[in-house]
Coordinates of C-alpha atoms in Angstrom, one line a residue:
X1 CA 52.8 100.0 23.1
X2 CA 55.8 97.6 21.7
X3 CA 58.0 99.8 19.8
X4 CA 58.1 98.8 15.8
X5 CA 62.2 98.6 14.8
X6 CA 63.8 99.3 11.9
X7 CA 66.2 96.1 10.8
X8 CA 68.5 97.0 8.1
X9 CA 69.5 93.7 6.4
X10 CA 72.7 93.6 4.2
X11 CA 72.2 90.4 1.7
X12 CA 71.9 90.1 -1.7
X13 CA 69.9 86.7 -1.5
X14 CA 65.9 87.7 -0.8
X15 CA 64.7 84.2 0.7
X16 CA 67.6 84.7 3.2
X17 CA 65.9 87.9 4.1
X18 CA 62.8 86.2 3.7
X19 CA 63.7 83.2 6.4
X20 CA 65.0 85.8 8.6
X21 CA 62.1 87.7 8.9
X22 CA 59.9 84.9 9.2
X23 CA 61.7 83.9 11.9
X24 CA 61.5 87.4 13.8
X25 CA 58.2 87.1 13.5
X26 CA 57.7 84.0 15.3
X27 CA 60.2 85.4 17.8
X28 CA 57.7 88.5 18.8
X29 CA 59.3 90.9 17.1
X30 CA 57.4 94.2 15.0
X31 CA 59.6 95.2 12.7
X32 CA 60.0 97.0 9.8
X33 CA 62.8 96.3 7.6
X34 CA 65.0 97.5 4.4
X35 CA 67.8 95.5 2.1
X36 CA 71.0 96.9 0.5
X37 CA 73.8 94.9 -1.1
X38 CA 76.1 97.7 -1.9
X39 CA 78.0 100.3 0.2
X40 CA 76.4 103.0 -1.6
X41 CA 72.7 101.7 -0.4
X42 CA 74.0 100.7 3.1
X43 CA 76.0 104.5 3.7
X44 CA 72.6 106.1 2.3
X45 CA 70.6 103.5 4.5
X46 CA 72.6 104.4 8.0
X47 CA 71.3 108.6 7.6
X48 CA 68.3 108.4 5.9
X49 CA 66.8 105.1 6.9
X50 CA 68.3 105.0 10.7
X51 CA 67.9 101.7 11.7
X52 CA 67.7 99.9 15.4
X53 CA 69.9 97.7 14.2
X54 CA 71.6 95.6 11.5
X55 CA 71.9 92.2 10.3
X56 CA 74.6 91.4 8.0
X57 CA 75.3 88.8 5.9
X58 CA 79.8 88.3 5.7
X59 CA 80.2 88.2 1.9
X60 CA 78.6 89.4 -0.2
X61 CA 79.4 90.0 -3.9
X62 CA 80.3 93.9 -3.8
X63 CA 80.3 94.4 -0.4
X64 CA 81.0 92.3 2.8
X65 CA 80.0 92.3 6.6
X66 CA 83.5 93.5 7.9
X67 CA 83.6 96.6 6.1
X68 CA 79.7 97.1 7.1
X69 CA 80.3 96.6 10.7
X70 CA 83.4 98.9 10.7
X71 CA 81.1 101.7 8.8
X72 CA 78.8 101.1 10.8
X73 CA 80.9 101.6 14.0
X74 CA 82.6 104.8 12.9
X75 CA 79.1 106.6 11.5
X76 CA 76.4 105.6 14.1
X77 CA 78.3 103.1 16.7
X78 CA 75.4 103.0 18.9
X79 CA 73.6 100.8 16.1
X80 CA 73.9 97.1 17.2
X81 CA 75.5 95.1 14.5
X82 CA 74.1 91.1 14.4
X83 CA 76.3 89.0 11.5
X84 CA 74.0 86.2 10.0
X85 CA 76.3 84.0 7.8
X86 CA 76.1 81.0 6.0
X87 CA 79.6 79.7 7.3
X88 CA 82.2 81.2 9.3
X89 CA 85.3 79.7 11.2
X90 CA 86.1 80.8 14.5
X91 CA 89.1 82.8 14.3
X92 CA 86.8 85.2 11.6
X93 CA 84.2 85.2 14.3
X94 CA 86.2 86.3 17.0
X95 CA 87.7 89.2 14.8
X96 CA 84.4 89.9 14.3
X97 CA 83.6 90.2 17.8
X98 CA 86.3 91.9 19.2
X99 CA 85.9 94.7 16.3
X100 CA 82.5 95.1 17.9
X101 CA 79.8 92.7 16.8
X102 CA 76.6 92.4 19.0
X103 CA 76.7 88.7 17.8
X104 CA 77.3 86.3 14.8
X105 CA 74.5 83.8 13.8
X106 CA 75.5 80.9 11.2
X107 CA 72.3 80.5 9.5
X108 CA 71.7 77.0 9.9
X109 CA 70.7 78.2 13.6
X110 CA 68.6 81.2 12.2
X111 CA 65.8 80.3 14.9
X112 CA 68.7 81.7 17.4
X113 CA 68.0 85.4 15.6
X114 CA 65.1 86.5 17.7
X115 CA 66.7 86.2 20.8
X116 CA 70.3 87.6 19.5
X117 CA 68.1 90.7 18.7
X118 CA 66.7 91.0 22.0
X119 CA 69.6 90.6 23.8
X120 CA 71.7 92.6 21.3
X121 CA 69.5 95.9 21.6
X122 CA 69.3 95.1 25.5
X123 CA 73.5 95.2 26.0
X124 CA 73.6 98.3 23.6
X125 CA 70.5 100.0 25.9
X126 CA 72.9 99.2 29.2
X127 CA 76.0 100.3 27.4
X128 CA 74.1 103.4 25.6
X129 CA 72.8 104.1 29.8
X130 CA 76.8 103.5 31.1
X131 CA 78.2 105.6 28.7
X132 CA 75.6 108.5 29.4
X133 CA 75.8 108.1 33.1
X134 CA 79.9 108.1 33.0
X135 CA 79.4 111.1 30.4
X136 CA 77.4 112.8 33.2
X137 CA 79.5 112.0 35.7
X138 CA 82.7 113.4 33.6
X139 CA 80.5 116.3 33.1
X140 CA 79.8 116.6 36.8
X141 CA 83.0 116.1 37.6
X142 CA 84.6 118.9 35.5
X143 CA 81.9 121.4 36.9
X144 CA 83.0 120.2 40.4
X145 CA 86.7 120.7 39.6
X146 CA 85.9 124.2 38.2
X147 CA 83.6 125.4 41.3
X148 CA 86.5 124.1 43.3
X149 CA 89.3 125.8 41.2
X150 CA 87.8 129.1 41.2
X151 CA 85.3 129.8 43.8
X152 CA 86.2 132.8 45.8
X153 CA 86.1 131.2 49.0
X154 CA 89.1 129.2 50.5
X155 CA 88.0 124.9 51.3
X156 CA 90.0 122.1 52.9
X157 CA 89.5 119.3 54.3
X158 CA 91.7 118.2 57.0
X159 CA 92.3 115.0 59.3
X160 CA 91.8 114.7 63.1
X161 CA 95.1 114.8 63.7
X162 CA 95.9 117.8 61.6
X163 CA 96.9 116.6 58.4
X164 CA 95.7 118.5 55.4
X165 CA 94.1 116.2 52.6
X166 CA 92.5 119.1 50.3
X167 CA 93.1 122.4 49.8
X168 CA 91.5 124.6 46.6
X169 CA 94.0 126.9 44.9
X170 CA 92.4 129.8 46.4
X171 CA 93.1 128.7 50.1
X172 CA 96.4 128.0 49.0
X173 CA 96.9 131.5 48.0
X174 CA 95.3 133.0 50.2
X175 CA 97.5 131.3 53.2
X176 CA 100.9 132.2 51.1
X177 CA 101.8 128.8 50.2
X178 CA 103.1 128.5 45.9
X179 CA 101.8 125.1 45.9
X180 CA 99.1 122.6 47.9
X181 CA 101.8 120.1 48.0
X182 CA 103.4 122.8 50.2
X183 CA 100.8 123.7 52.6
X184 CA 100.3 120.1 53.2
X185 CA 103.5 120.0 54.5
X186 CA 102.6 121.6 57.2
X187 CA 100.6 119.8 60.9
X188 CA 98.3 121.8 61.8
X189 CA 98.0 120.1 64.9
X190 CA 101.1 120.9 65.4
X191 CA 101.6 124.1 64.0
X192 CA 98.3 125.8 63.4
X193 CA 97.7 129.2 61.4
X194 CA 95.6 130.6 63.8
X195 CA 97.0 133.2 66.8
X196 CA 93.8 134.4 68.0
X197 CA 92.3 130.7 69.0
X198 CA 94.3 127.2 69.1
X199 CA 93.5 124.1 67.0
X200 CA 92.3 122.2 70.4
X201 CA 89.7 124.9 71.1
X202 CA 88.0 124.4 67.1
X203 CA 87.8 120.7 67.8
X204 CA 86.4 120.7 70.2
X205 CA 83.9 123.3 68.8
X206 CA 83.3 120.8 66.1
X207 CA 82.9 118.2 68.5
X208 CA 80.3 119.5 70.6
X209 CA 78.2 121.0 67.9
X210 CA 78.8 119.3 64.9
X211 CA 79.5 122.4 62.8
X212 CA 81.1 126.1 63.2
X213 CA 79.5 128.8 61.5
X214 CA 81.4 132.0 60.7
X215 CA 83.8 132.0 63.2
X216 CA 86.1 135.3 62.9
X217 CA 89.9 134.6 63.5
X218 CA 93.5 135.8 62.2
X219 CA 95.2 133.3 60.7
X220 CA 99.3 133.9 60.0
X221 CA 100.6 133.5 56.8
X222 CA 103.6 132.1 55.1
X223 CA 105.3 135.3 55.3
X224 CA 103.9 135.5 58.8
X225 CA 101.5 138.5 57.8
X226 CA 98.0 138.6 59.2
X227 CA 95.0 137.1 57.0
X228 CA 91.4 137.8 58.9
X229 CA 89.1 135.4 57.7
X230 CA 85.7 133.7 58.1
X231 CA 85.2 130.3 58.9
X232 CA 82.7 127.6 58.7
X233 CA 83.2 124.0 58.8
X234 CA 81.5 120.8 59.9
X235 CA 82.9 117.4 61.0
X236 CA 82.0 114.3 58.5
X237 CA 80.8 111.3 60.5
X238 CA 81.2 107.1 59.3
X239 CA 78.2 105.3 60.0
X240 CA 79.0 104.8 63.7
X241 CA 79.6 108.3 64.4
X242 CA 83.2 108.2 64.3
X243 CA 84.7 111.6 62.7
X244 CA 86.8 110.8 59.2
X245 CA 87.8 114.2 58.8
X246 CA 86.9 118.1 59.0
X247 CA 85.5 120.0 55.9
X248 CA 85.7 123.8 55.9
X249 CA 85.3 127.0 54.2
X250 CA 87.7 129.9 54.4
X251 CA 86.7 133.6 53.8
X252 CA 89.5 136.6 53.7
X253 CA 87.7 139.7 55.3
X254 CA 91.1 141.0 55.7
X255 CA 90.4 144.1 53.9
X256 CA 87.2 144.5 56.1
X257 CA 88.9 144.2 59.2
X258 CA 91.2 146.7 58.2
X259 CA 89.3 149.4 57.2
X260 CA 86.9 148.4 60.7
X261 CA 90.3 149.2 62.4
X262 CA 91.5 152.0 60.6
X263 CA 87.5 153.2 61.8
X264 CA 88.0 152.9 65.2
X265 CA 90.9 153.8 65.4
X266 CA 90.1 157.3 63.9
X267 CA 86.9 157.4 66.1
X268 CA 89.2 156.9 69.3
X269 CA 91.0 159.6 67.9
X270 CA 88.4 161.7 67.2
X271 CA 86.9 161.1 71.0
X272 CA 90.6 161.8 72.1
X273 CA 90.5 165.2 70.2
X274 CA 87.0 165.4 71.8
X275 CA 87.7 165.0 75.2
X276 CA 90.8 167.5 74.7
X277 CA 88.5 170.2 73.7
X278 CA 85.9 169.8 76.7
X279 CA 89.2 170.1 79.0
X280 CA 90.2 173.1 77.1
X281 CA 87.1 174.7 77.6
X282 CA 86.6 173.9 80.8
X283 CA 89.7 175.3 81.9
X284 CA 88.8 178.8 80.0
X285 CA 85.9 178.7 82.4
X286 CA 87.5 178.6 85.5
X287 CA 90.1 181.0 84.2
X288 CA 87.3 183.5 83.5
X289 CA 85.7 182.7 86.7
X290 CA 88.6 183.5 88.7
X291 CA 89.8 186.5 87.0
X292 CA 86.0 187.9 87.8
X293 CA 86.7 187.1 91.1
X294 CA 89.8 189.1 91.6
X295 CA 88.0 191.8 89.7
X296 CA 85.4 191.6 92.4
X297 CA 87.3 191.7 95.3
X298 CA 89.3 194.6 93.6
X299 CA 86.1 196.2 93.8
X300 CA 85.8 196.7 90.4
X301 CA 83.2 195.8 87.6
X302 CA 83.5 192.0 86.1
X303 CA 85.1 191.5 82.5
X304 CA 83.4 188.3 81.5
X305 CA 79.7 186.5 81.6
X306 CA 79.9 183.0 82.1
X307 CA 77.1 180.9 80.8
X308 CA 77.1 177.2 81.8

């Protein structure tokens, strides 16, 4: 069903307004329309009335087009705003369209004013759709740049050859470093962070299976402490398979491995104590043993009853 505008006209000559809509007739166009001459009538028009879009005439005697395109930019600027004039030089025109008219129609070429409507309320539709889809992607963007700024987990993303393009704040951190622009000073081809496993050994990991998944390491610090972490990360491929770079995610379990550390070590401990005991008591055994046995051969009664 072919959607019915709503044309606000600013003119204070009726047949003008009269032509005009004959003429958007003829063109195809269902409309329905309203007329105000006066600011007052045109402000009240633009909430109450909400029109597609208006056609203004450039003088009028208390008002004039200017000042109702510029209102009309400032209170609802998604409106498009079509001047229809009896005369205009060029230099007014161009003012006109650089302050953000759709078009400008002199009105010996009204029969132009169908298709100036079309095409005006088609480049505002494409412009309405741009500035939603950049909104979104602003939107998107900041939620991105959040997640990144404050997720838990470290991520980076880091060249073949060791060079480190991203890092989040949290990585950063985690690793020691006051600033990214620091860490990326750093080669981890090079230098790597990790003592347990060298930087040829995760390549080639990635290489051969596209992807790590929670690989445990020890990573060394700035300060050249010990961070445990988790890590998974997955090699990003061009079209022809070529590897671009590496894209990871960083986990601290430091405090895990700790305390799984501090555990065995007080189990060992425990087993040490353990064993200690058993030898204890098995030395009481054979004392007892042999202490009945000298008893025995002394001919006299044994002292103690072993059971084993």
């Amino acid at each position: 069903m072919t959607m019915e505008l709503k044309i606000l006209f600013v003119e204070d000559v009726l047949a003008d307004v009269e032509l005009a809509q004959r003429n958007l007739s003829k063109g195809g166009i269902l409309f329905q329309s309203r007329v105000v001459e006066n600011e007052i009538d045109f402000l009240r028009a633009l909430e109450e009335y909400c029109p597609n879009i208006v056609i203004s005439d450039f003088n009028l005697p208390k008002f004039d087009g200017m000042s109702a395109l510029k209102i009309t930019l400032e209170k609802s600027p998604n409106i498009p705003f079509i001047l229809l004039t009896g005369s205009m030089n060029e230099e007014i025109a161009v003012e006109c369209m650089k302050t953000g008219a759709s078009d400008y129609i002199i009105k010996e070429h009204i029969t132009r004013l169908p298709f100036a409507v079309k095409e005006a309320l088609k480049k505002k539709g494409i412009q309405i759709e741009k500035e939603k889809a950049e909104l979104e992607l602003k939107e998107s963007e900041e939620r991105f740049r959040s997640f990144y700024e404050n997720i838990s987990l470290g991520l980076y993303r880091t060249t073949i050859e060791g060079r480190v393009l991203l890092a989040n704040p949290t990585l950063v951190e985690m690793l020691g470093y006051k600033s990214f622009e620091e860490l990326a000073q750093r080669n981890l081809q090079e230098e790597g962070f990790e003592p347990s496993y060298n930087r040829n050994q995760f390549i080639e990991l990635l290489e051969t299976n596209g992807e790590i998944i929670g690989l445990e390491s020890a990573w060394i610090r700035k300060d050249l402490s010990i961070l445990y972490i988790r890590e998974s990360a997955r090699a990003i491929r061009d079209a022809e398979g070529n590897i671009l770079y590496y894209d990871g995610t960083v986990e601290d379990i430091t405090e895990r491995k700790q305390a799984e550390m501090a555990l065995k070590e007080k189990m060992d401990e425990l087993q040490r104590f353990h064993n200690l005991t058993i030898g204890r008591e098995l030395s009481m055994i054979e004392l007892k043993k042999e202490v009945n046995g000298l008893l025995k051969k002394a001919g006299q009664q044994e002292k103690y009853k072993i059971v084993e």
